[in-house]
XYZ file of N, CA and C in Angstrom:
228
model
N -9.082 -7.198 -7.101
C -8.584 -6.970 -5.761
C -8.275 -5.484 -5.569
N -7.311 -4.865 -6.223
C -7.133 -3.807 -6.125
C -6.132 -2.896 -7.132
N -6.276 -1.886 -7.428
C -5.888 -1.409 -8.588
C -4.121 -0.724 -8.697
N -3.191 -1.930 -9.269
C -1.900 -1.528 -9.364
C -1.150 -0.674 -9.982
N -1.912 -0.215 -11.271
C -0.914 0.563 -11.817
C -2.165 1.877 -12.330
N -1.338 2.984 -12.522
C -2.260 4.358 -12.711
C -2.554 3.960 -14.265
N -3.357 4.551 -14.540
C -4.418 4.755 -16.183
C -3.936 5.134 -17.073
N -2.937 6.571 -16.613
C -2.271 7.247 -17.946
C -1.179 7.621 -17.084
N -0.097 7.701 -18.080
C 1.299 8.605 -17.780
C 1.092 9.549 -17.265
N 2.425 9.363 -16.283
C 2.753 10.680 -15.582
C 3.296 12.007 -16.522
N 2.532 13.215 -15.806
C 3.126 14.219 -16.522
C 4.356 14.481 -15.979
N 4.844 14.500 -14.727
C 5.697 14.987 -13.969
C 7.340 14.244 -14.158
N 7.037 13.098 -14.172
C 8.314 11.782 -14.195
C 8.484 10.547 -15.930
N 7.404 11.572 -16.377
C 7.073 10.958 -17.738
C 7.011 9.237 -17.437
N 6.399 8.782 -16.811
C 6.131 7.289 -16.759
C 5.022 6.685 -17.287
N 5.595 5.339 -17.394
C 4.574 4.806 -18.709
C 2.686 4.258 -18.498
N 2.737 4.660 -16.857
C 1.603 4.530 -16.792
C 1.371 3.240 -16.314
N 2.588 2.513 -16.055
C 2.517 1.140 -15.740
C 3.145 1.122 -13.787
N 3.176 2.311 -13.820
C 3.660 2.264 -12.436
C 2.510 2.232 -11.590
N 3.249 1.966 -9.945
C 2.050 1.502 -8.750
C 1.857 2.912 -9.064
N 0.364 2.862 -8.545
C -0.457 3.873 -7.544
C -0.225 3.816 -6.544
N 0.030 4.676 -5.579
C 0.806 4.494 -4.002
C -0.727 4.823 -3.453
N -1.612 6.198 -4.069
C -2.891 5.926 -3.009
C -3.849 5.071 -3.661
N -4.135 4.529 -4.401
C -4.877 3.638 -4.947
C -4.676 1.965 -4.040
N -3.388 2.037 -4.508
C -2.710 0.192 -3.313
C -2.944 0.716 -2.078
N -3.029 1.757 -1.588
C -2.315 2.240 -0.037
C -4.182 1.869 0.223
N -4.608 2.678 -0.458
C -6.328 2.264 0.450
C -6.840 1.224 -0.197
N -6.225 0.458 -1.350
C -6.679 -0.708 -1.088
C -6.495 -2.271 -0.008
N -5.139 -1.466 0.027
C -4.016 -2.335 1.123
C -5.016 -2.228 3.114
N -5.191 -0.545 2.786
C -6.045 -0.517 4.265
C -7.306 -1.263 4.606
N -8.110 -1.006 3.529
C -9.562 -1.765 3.389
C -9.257 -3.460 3.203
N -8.028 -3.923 2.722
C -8.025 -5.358 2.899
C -7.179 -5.596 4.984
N -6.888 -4.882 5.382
C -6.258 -4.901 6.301
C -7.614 -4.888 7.487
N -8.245 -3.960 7.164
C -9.644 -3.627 8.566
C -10.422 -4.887 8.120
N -10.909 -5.632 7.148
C -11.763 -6.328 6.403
C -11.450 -7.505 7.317
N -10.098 -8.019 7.614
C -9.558 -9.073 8.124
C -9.372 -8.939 10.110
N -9.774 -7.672 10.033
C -9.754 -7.095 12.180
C -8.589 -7.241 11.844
N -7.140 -6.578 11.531
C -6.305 -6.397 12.137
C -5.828 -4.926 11.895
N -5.063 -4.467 13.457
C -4.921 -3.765 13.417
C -3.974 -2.847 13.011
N -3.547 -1.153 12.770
C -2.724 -1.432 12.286
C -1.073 -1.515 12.694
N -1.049 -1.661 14.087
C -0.172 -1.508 14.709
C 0.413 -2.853 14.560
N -1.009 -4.158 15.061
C -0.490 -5.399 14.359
C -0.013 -5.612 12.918
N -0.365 -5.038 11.947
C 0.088 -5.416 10.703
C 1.789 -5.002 10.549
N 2.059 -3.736 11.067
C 2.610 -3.344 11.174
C 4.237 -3.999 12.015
N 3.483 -4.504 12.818
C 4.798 -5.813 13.454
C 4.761 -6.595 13.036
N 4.128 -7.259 11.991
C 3.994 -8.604 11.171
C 5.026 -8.117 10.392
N 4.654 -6.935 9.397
C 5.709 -6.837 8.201
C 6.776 -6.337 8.484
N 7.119 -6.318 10.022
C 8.436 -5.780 10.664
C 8.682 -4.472 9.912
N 7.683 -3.535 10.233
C 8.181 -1.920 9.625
C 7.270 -1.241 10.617
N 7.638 0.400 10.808
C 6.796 0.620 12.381
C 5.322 1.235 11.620
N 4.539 1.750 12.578
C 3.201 2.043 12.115
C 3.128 3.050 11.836
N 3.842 4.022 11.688
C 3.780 5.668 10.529
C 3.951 5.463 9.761
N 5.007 3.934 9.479
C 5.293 3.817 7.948
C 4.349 3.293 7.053
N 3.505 2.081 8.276
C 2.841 1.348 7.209
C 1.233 2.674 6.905
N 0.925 3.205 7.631
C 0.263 4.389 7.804
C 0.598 5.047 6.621
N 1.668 5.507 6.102
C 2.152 6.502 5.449
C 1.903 5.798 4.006
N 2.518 4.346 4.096
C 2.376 3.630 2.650
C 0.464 3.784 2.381
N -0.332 3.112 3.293
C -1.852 3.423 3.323
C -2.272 4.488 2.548
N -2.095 5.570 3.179
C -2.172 6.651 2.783
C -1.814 7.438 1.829
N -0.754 7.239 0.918
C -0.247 7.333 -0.293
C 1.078 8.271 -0.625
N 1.340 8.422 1.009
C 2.590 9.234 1.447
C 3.837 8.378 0.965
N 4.152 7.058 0.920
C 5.383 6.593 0.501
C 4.971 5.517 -0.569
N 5.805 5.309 -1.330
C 5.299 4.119 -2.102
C 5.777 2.541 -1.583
N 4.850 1.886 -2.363
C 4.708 0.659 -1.892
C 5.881 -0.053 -3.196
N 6.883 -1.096 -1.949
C 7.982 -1.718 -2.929
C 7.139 -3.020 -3.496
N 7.658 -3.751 -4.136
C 7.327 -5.183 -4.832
C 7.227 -5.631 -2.845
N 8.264 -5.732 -2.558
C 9.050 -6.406 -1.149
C 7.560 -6.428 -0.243
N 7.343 -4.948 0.147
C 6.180 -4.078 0.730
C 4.920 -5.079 0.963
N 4.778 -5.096 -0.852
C 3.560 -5.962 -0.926
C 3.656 -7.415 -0.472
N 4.391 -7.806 -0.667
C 4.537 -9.319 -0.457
C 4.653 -9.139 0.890
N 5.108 -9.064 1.530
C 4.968 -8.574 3.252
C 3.346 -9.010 3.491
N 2.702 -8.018 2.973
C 1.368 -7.755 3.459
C 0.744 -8.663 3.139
N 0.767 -9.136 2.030
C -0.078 -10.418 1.340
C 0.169 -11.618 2.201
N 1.342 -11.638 2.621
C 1.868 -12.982 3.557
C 1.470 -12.751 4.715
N 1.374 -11.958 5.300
C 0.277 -11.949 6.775
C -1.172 -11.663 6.572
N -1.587 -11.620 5.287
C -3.315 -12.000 5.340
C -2.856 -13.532 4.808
């Protein structure tokens, strides 16, 4: 489906490599979102958060919570 966690540790935050990818989920999250016609203003009132945000999560500007995802998964 789509790829959750990065390959190798962070240099920056020393993490184990098991953390999300914010642009990896974010455009996988978009491409499952257009795939289904919705838009993203609709998705966006589904998961009750406004559309810069869900835009921003897409895009790899904010990260995506556990919460986030389940949101999204429940309105596809």
């Amino acid at each position: 489906m789509f790829q959750m966690t990065t390959k190798r540790p962070c240099r920056k935050c020393g993490g184990t490599g098991k953390e999300l990818d914010p642009t990896g989920v974010g455009h996988s999250m978009r491409r499952l979102r257009q795939n289904k016609g919705i838009s993203l203003r609709d998705m966006a009132k589904r998961m009750a958060i406004s559309a810069p945000y869900l835009s921003d999560l897409e895009l790899g500007r904010r990260d995506w919570t556990e919460e986030k995802i389940a949101a999204f998964k429940g309105v596809l």
